């Protein structure tokens, strides 16, 4: 026997038991984005590597060590599997001149790739929903995007007291940040002996990332250090407080975390994250913020912009734990059949039923009736229909509801009472009526 080929670590299959909840969440997300007038955009999974090295920043974790990059064998072009989608969307906006006459609001969904150490909630292929508002400078767009995420928690039926919490910060303009960065580096150099290895490495390359270190000693040191808020201009602070006021008016709770800097270099101004302690170490379910210079740094004209992305696997975990959405499977009829003529008629009969919107799964295994009935009982169908050559001869089909209890406890009497022999021609209408009655009851 040949050796088994297995999937790649950190890249998961989504089996039917997973895809139901995924599809239900995807449907809710589409509903949400449409509600806010965002339009869907799809960009390729592979891009020129320079898009990300330039767009996200050379000294970010993603660019330094997490990108799946390779050379196109045919033309030697350096390519990368997208680690995120903001840079790709902006590339497309520039390439197709999409904001030539007005700003645009886009949303996307799809897989992203980062070579991180896999653990619960952190994968190498993971999916994101994201939105980008391009060409907008006011804080209304931040406010709307935060309202949108909050509404999403409601659409997913997340228990209110356990739903994610919002963390906000303002990291100012490049200029404001440079001054803060200089002071931070001086302060941290004075305290270098107390810093962990990772922070020391970052000190010369990307000191702001030390702010969100998970090391408690480093955090203790930072609590004595300079604060970004002290380096922001009055207008910047005023802008930030306007957003806070809008959130207060909408009664959205938030906390201001001056150490929130985000892991990508394109941000400026207001940044935010939604966190859930229920997710363990990978607690960020959504992250975003303003990025006013990305368009220009990727070769486009200057355009202010703001967006966020939600981690789908983390949303799924949360919905499974504290959500309330319907992701039940739908199958109206399981069609059991036995005998040569019955098998032939079953295929045609199922088509007639599907014509009127009834979903049907035909048993195509030709095993014994008993075995087929057992499979029907274990399926998620609402009705079982039985067609043997005997029924075909009488031009009828036996139909009965598949109430799990009666099947499982094998109450023969109940079963026989609820069973109906229905003429083949009328079976479609009969099933439609039964399905409607069931819907009313439930
Ligand atoms: P990000 O914070 O890198 O931002 O990712 C957004 C979300 O994607 C995270 O909050 C998390 O839920 C999920 N995520 C990230 N990495 C992984 C992983 N390895 N496994 C599972 N989930 C993960 C961005 O990607 C920005 N493009 C967001 C943005 C859009 N900013 C402006 N516009």
Coordinates of C-alpha atoms and ligand atoms in Angstrom, one line a residue:
X1 CA 0.0 0.0 0.0
X2 CA 1.3 3.5 -0.8
X3 CA 2.1 5.9 2.1
X4 CA -0.9 8.0 3.2
X5 CA -0.7 11.7 2.2
X6 CA -1.9 13.9 5.0
X7 CA -2.9 17.6 5.1
X8 CA -0.5 20.4 6.1
X9 CA -0.1 21.3 9.8
X10 CA -2.2 24.3 10.7
X11 CA -4.3 24.0 7.6
X12 CA -7.6 22.4 8.4
X13 CA -10.3 20.5 6.5
X14 CA -13.8 21.7 7.1
X15 CA -16.0 18.7 7.2
X16 CA -19.8 18.7 6.8
X17 CA -20.2 18.9 10.6
X18 CA -18.1 22.2 10.5
X19 CA -19.4 23.7 7.3
X20 CA -23.0 24.0 8.5
X21 CA -22.1 26.5 11.2
X22 CA -19.6 28.2 8.9
X23 CA -22.3 28.7 6.2
X24 CA -24.8 30.0 8.8
X25 CA -22.2 32.6 10.1
X26 CA -21.2 33.5 6.5
X27 CA -24.9 34.2 5.7
X28 CA -25.2 36.4 8.8
X29 CA -22.1 38.3 7.8
X30 CA -23.3 38.9 4.3
X31 CA -26.6 40.2 5.8
X32 CA -24.6 42.5 8.0
X33 CA -22.4 44.0 5.3
X34 CA -25.4 44.6 3.0
X35 CA -27.2 46.4 5.9
X36 CA -24.3 48.9 5.9
X37 CA -24.0 49.3 2.1
X38 CA -20.6 47.5 1.8
X39 CA -20.0 45.8 -1.5
X40 CA -18.1 42.5 -1.9
X41 CA -14.7 42.4 -3.4
X42 CA -12.6 39.3 -4.2
X43 CA -8.9 39.4 -4.9
X44 CA -6.5 36.6 -5.7
X45 CA -4.9 34.5 -3.0
X46 CA -1.4 34.9 -4.5
X47 CA 0.2 38.4 -4.9
X48 CA 3.6 39.8 -5.7
X49 CA 5.6 39.5 -2.5
X50 CA 6.5 43.2 -2.6
X51 CA 2.8 44.1 -2.0
X52 CA 3.2 42.8 1.5
X53 CA 6.8 43.6 2.3
X54 CA 6.1 47.2 1.3
X55 CA 2.5 47.4 2.5
X56 CA 2.7 45.7 6.0
X57 CA 6.2 46.9 6.9
X58 CA 9.6 45.1 6.6
X59 CA 10.0 44.7 10.3
X60 CA 6.6 43.3 11.2
X61 CA 6.4 39.7 12.5
X62 CA 4.3 38.8 9.5
X63 CA 6.9 39.9 6.9
X64 CA 9.9 38.9 8.9
X65 CA 8.9 35.3 9.6
X66 CA 5.3 34.3 8.7
X67 CA 4.9 34.7 5.0
X68 CA 4.5 31.8 2.7
X69 CA 6.7 33.1 -0.1
X70 CA 8.0 31.3 -3.1
X71 CA 9.4 31.9 -6.5
X72 CA 7.3 31.2 -9.6
X73 CA 9.3 28.4 -11.3
X74 CA 8.3 29.6 -14.7
X75 CA 9.3 33.3 -14.6
X76 CA 11.2 33.7 -11.4
X77 CA 8.7 36.1 -9.9
X78 CA 8.7 36.3 -6.1
X79 CA 5.1 35.5 -4.9
X80 CA 3.4 35.3 -1.5
X81 CA 0.2 33.7 -0.3
X82 CA -1.7 36.6 1.2
X83 CA -1.2 36.9 5.0
X84 CA -4.0 39.5 5.1
X85 CA -6.3 41.2 2.6
X86 CA -6.0 45.0 3.3
X87 CA -3.0 45.4 1.1
X88 CA -4.6 43.3 -1.7
X89 CA -7.8 45.4 -1.6
X90 CA -5.8 48.6 -1.8
X91 CA -3.8 47.2 -4.7
X92 CA -7.0 46.4 -6.5
X93 CA -8.4 49.9 -5.8
X94 CA -5.3 51.5 -7.3
X95 CA -5.1 49.1 -10.2
X96 CA -8.7 49.6 -11.2
X97 CA -8.9 53.2 -10.2
X98 CA -11.9 52.4 -8.1
X99 CA -12.1 55.6 -6.0
X100 CA -11.8 58.0 -9.0
X101 CA -15.1 59.7 -8.2
X102 CA -16.1 58.7 -4.7
X103 CA -15.0 56.8 -1.7
X104 CA -15.8 53.1 -1.5
X105 CA -16.9 50.6 1.1
X106 CA -15.8 47.0 0.5
X107 CA -16.1 43.7 2.3
X108 CA -14.4 40.3 1.7
X109 CA -14.2 36.8 3.0
X110 CA -11.5 34.2 2.4
X111 CA -8.4 32.3 3.5
X112 CA -5.2 34.0 4.7
X113 CA -1.9 32.3 5.3
X114 CA 0.6 32.9 8.1
X115 CA 3.4 30.5 9.1
X116 CA 2.7 30.8 12.9
X117 CA 3.0 28.0 15.5
X118 CA -0.4 26.4 15.3
X119 CA -2.6 26.2 18.5
X120 CA -6.3 26.5 19.3
X121 CA -7.5 29.6 17.5
X122 CA -4.2 30.1 15.6
X123 CA -3.8 28.4 12.2
X124 CA -1.6 28.6 9.2
X125 CA -4.5 28.8 6.8
X126 CA -7.3 30.8 8.5
X127 CA -10.3 32.7 7.2
X128 CA -11.1 36.3 7.7
X129 CA -14.1 38.5 7.1
X130 CA -13.0 42.1 6.6
X131 CA -14.2 45.5 5.5
X132 CA -12.3 48.5 4.2
X133 CA -13.7 52.0 3.9
X134 CA -11.5 53.8 1.4
X135 CA -11.4 57.5 0.9
X136 CA -13.0 58.4 4.2
X137 CA -11.3 60.7 6.8
X138 CA -13.9 61.3 9.5
X139 CA -14.3 59.2 12.6
X140 CA -17.8 58.3 11.4
X141 CA -16.4 55.5 9.5
X142 CA -14.6 54.1 12.6
X143 CA -17.8 54.5 14.6
X144 CA -19.9 52.7 11.9
X145 CA -17.4 49.9 11.7
X146 CA -17.5 49.4 15.4
X147 CA -21.3 49.6 15.4
X148 CA -21.2 47.0 12.7
X149 CA -19.1 44.5 14.7
X150 CA -21.3 45.0 17.7
X151 CA -24.4 44.3 15.6
X152 CA -22.7 41.2 14.4
X153 CA -22.4 39.8 17.9
X154 CA -26.1 40.4 18.3
X155 CA -26.9 38.7 14.9
X156 CA -24.9 35.7 16.1
X157 CA -26.9 35.6 19.3
X158 CA -23.9 35.9 21.5
X159 CA -24.9 36.0 25.2
X160 CA -24.8 39.7 26.1
X161 CA -22.8 39.4 29.3
X162 CA -20.2 37.2 27.6
X163 CA -19.9 38.9 24.2
X164 CA -16.5 40.3 23.2
X165 CA -15.2 43.5 24.7
X166 CA -13.8 46.5 22.8
X167 CA -10.3 47.9 23.3
X168 CA -9.4 51.2 21.7
X169 CA -6.3 53.3 21.2
X170 CA -5.0 56.2 19.3
X171 CA -1.5 55.8 17.9
X172 CA -1.4 59.2 16.3
X173 CA 0.3 60.3 13.1
X174 CA 3.8 59.1 12.0
X175 CA 5.3 62.3 13.4
X176 CA 3.6 62.0 16.7
X177 CA 4.6 58.4 17.0
X178 CA 8.2 59.0 16.1
X179 CA 8.6 61.4 19.1
X180 CA 6.9 58.9 21.4
X181 CA 9.1 56.1 19.9
X182 CA 12.3 58.0 20.6
X183 CA 11.3 58.5 24.3
X184 CA 10.2 54.9 24.6
X185 CA 13.5 53.6 23.3
X186 CA 15.5 55.8 25.7
X187 CA 13.4 54.6 28.6
X188 CA 13.6 50.9 27.6
X189 CA 17.3 51.1 27.1
X190 CA 17.6 52.4 30.6
X191 CA 15.6 49.3 31.7
X192 CA 17.2 46.8 29.3
X193 CA 18.3 44.4 32.1
X194 CA 14.6 43.8 33.0
X195 CA 13.4 43.0 29.4
X196 CA 12.9 39.6 27.9
X197 CA 14.9 38.5 24.8
X198 CA 12.1 39.2 22.4
X199 CA 11.7 42.7 23.6
X200 CA 15.4 43.4 23.4
X201 CA 15.4 42.2 19.8
X202 CA 12.4 44.5 19.1
X203 CA 14.1 47.5 20.8
X204 CA 16.2 48.2 17.8
X205 CA 13.9 47.0 15.1
X206 CA 10.3 47.7 16.0
X207 CA 10.1 49.2 19.6
X208 CA 6.4 49.9 19.5
X209 CA 5.6 46.2 19.3
X210 CA 7.1 45.9 22.8
X211 CA 4.0 47.6 24.1
X212 CA 1.8 44.6 23.5
X213 CA 4.3 42.1 24.9
X214 CA 2.6 39.3 26.9
X215 CA 5.5 39.2 29.4
X216 CA 4.3 40.5 32.8
X217 CA 7.7 41.9 33.8
X218 CA 7.9 43.8 30.6
X219 CA 4.4 45.1 31.2
X220 CA 5.4 46.2 34.7
X221 CA 8.4 48.1 33.3
X222 CA 6.2 49.7 30.7
X223 CA 3.8 51.0 33.3
X224 CA 6.5 53.4 34.5
X225 CA 7.4 54.5 30.9
X226 CA 6.2 57.2 28.6
X227 CA 2.6 57.2 27.4
X228 CA 1.6 57.7 23.8
X229 CA -1.3 60.0 24.8
X230 CA 1.2 62.6 26.0
X231 CA 2.6 62.8 22.5
X232 CA -0.6 63.4 20.6
X233 CA -1.7 66.8 19.4
X234 CA -4.8 68.5 20.6
X235 CA -6.6 67.8 17.3
X236 CA -5.7 64.1 17.4
X237 CA -7.0 63.8 21.0
X238 CA -10.1 65.8 20.1
X239 CA -10.8 63.4 17.2
X240 CA -10.4 60.4 19.4
X241 CA -12.8 61.8 22.0
X242 CA -15.3 62.4 19.3
X243 CA -15.3 58.7 18.5
X244 CA -15.6 57.9 22.2
X245 CA -18.6 60.2 22.4
X246 CA -20.3 58.4 19.5
X247 CA -19.7 55.1 21.2
X248 CA -21.1 56.5 24.5
X249 CA -24.2 57.7 22.7
X250 CA -24.7 54.3 21.3
X251 CA -24.0 52.8 24.7
X252 CA -21.1 50.7 23.4
X253 CA -18.7 49.9 26.2
X254 CA -15.0 50.1 25.5
X255 CA -11.7 50.4 27.3
X256 CA -8.8 52.5 26.2
X257 CA -5.6 50.5 26.1
X258 CA -2.6 52.7 25.4
X259 CA -0.5 49.7 24.7
X260 CA -2.6 48.6 21.8
X261 CA -0.4 49.1 18.7
X262 CA -1.5 46.3 16.3
X263 CA 1.0 44.2 14.4
X264 CA 1.0 45.9 11.1
X265 CA 2.9 49.0 10.2
X266 CA 0.2 50.7 8.1
X267 CA -1.9 52.0 10.9
X268 CA -2.2 55.5 12.2
X269 CA -4.8 57.3 14.4
X270 CA -7.5 55.1 16.0
X271 CA -7.0 51.4 16.2
X272 CA -9.2 48.8 17.9
X273 CA -9.7 45.2 18.8
X274 CA -12.5 43.1 20.0
X275 CA -11.4 40.5 22.6
X276 CA -13.0 37.5 24.2
X277 CA -11.5 35.8 27.3
X278 CA -13.4 32.7 26.3
X279 CA -11.0 32.1 23.4
X280 CA -8.0 31.6 25.7
X281 CA -4.5 32.8 24.5
X282 CA -5.7 33.8 21.0
X283 CA -8.3 36.2 22.4
X284 CA -8.5 38.7 19.5
X285 CA -11.6 38.0 17.5
X286 CA -11.4 41.2 15.4
X287 CA -8.8 43.9 14.8
X288 CA -8.6 47.0 12.7
X289 CA -8.1 50.7 12.5
X290 CA -7.2 53.6 10.3
X291 CA -4.5 53.5 7.6
X292 CA -4.3 56.8 5.8
X293 CA -0.9 56.3 4.0
X294 CA -1.2 52.8 2.6
X295 CA -2.7 53.9 -0.7
X296 CA 0.3 56.2 -1.3
X297 CA 2.9 53.7 -0.1
X298 CA 1.5 51.2 -2.6
X299 CA 1.8 53.7 -5.5
X300 CA -1.7 55.2 -5.5
X301 CA -2.9 58.7 -4.7
X302 CA -3.4 59.7 -1.1
X303 CA -6.6 58.4 0.4
X304 CA -7.6 58.0 4.0
X305 CA -9.0 54.7 4.9
X306 CA -10.2 52.5 7.8
X307 CA -11.1 48.8 8.1
X308 CA -11.1 45.7 10.2
X309 CA -10.9 41.9 9.9
X310 CA -12.6 39.2 11.9
X311 CA -11.1 35.8 12.5
X312 CA -13.6 33.2 11.3
X313 CA -12.3 30.2 13.3
X314 CA -12.5 32.3 16.5
X315 CA -16.0 33.4 15.7
X316 CA -17.0 29.8 15.1
X317 CA -15.6 28.8 18.5
X318 CA -17.5 31.6 20.2
X319 CA -20.8 30.9 18.5
X320 CA -20.5 27.2 19.5
X321 CA -19.9 28.3 23.1
X322 CA -22.2 31.2 23.6
X323 CA -24.1 31.9 20.3
X324 CA -27.6 31.2 19.2
X325 CA -28.1 30.8 15.5
X326 CA -29.8 28.1 13.5
X327 CA -27.4 25.9 11.7
X328 CA -29.5 22.8 11.5
X329 CA -29.3 20.5 8.5
X330 CA -32.1 20.5 6.0
X331 CA -33.4 17.3 4.4
X332 CA -37.1 16.8 3.9
X333 CA -37.2 13.2 2.7
X334 CA -35.0 10.1 2.8
X335 CA -36.2 7.9 0.0
X336 CA -35.8 4.2 0.7
X337 CA -36.2 1.8 -2.3
X338 CA -35.9 -1.9 -3.0
X339 CA -36.3 -3.8 -6.3
X340 CA -35.1 -3.0 -9.8
X341 CA -38.3 -1.1 -10.9
X342 CA -38.5 0.7 -7.6
X343 CA -34.9 1.9 -7.9
X344 CA -35.6 3.3 -11.4
X345 CA -38.9 5.0 -10.3
X346 CA -37.3 6.4 -7.2
X347 CA -34.8 8.5 -9.2
X348 CA -37.7 10.0 -11.3
X349 CA -40.0 10.5 -8.3
X350 CA -37.3 12.3 -6.4
X351 CA -36.9 14.7 -9.3
X352 CA -40.6 15.4 -9.3
X353 CA -40.5 16.3 -5.6
X354 CA -37.4 18.4 -6.0
X355 CA -39.3 20.3 -8.8
X356 CA -41.7 21.6 -6.1
X357 CA -38.9 22.4 -3.7
X358 CA -38.8 19.3 -1.5
X359 CA -35.2 18.2 -0.7
X360 CA -34.7 14.4 -1.2
X361 CA -31.8 12.0 -0.6
X362 CA -32.2 8.7 -2.3
X363 CA -30.6 5.6 -0.8
X364 CA -28.6 4.3 -3.7
X365 CA -26.9 1.4 -1.9
X366 CA -29.4 -1.4 -2.8
X367 CA -28.9 -3.0 0.7
X368 CA -31.7 -4.6 2.6
X369 CA -34.8 -2.6 3.5
X370 CA -34.0 -2.9 7.1
X371 CA -30.5 -1.5 6.6
X372 CA -31.9 1.4 4.5
X373 CA -34.5 2.2 7.2
X374 CA -31.8 2.3 9.8
X375 CA -29.8 4.7 7.7
X376 CA -33.0 6.8 7.2
X377 CA -33.5 6.9 11.0
X378 CA -30.0 8.0 11.6
X379 CA -30.2 10.7 8.9
X380 CA -31.5 14.2 9.6
X381 CA -34.5 13.8 7.2
X382 CA -37.9 14.8 8.4
X383 CA -39.8 12.1 6.5
X384 CA -39.0 8.7 5.2
X385 CA -40.6 7.4 2.0
X386 CA -40.5 3.7 1.1
X387 CA -40.8 2.4 -2.4
X388 CA -40.5 -1.3 -3.2
X389 CA -41.6 -3.1 -6.3
X390 CA -44.8 -3.8 -4.3
X391 CA -45.6 -0.1 -4.0
X392 CA -44.7 0.5 -7.6
X393 CA -47.2 -2.2 -8.6
X394 CA -49.9 -0.4 -6.5
X395 CA -48.7 3.0 -7.8
X396 CA -48.2 4.4 -4.3
X397 CA -45.4 5.2 -1.9
X398 CA -45.3 4.8 1.9
X399 CA -44.6 8.0 3.8
X400 CA -44.1 8.7 7.5
X401 CA -42.5 11.3 9.7
X402 CA -39.1 10.4 11.1
X403 CA -39.7 11.3 14.7
X404 CA -36.4 10.4 16.3
X405 CA -38.0 9.1 19.5
X406 CA -40.4 6.7 17.8
X407 CA -37.7 5.4 15.6
X408 CA -35.2 5.0 18.4
X409 CA -37.5 3.4 20.9
X410 CA -38.9 1.3 18.1
X411 CA -42.6 1.9 18.9
X412 CA -43.9 -0.2 16.0
X413 CA -47.5 0.8 16.7
X414 CA -46.8 4.6 16.5
X415 CA -44.9 4.1 13.4
X416 CA -47.6 2.1 11.6
X417 CA -50.3 4.6 12.7
X418 CA -48.4 7.6 11.2
X419 CA -47.5 5.8 8.0
X420 CA -49.5 6.7 4.9
X421 CA -49.8 5.0 1.7
X422 CA -50.1 7.8 -0.9
X423 CA -50.7 7.5 -4.6
X424 CA -47.5 8.3 -6.5
X425 CA -49.0 11.2 -8.4
X426 CA -50.2 12.9 -5.2
X427 CA -47.2 12.2 -3.0
X428 CA -45.5 15.5 -3.8
X429 CA -48.5 17.6 -2.7
X430 CA -49.0 15.3 0.3
X431 CA -45.4 15.8 1.4
X432 CA -45.6 19.6 0.9
X433 CA -48.7 19.7 3.2
X434 CA -47.0 17.5 5.8
X435 CA -43.8 19.7 5.8
X436 CA -46.0 22.8 6.2
X437 CA -47.8 21.4 9.1
X438 CA -44.6 20.4 10.7
X439 CA -43.2 23.9 10.2
X440 CA -46.3 25.3 11.9
X441 CA -46.0 22.9 14.8
X442 CA -42.3 23.8 15.3
Ligands
LIG1 P1 -5.1 41.1 12.2 O1 -5.2 41.6 13.6 O2 -3.7 40.6 11.8 O3 -5.5 42.2 11.2 O4 -6.1 39.9 11.9 C1 -7.5 40.1 12.2 C2 -8.1 38.9 12.9 O5 -7.8 37.7 12.2 C3 -7.5 38.6 14.3 O6 -8.1 39.4 15.2 C4 -7.8 37.2 14.5 O7 -9.2 37.0 14.9 C5 -7.7 36.6 13.1 N1 -6.3 35.9 12.9 C6 -5.2 36.5 12.7 N2 -4.2 35.6 12.6 C7 -4.8 34.4 12.7 C8 -4.3 33.0 12.7 N3 -3.1 32.7 12.5 N4 -5.3 32.0 12.9 C9 -6.6 32.3 13.1 N5 -7.0 33.6 13.1 C10 -6.2 34.6 13.0 C11 -5.5 42.1 9.9 O8 -5.3 41.1 9.2 C12 -5.8 43.5 9.2 N6 -5.8 43.3 7.7 C13 -7.2 44.0 9.6 C14 -7.6 45.2 9.0 C15 -8.4 45.4 7.9 N7 -7.1 46.4 9.3 C16 -7.6 47.3 8.5 N8 -8.4 46.7 7.7

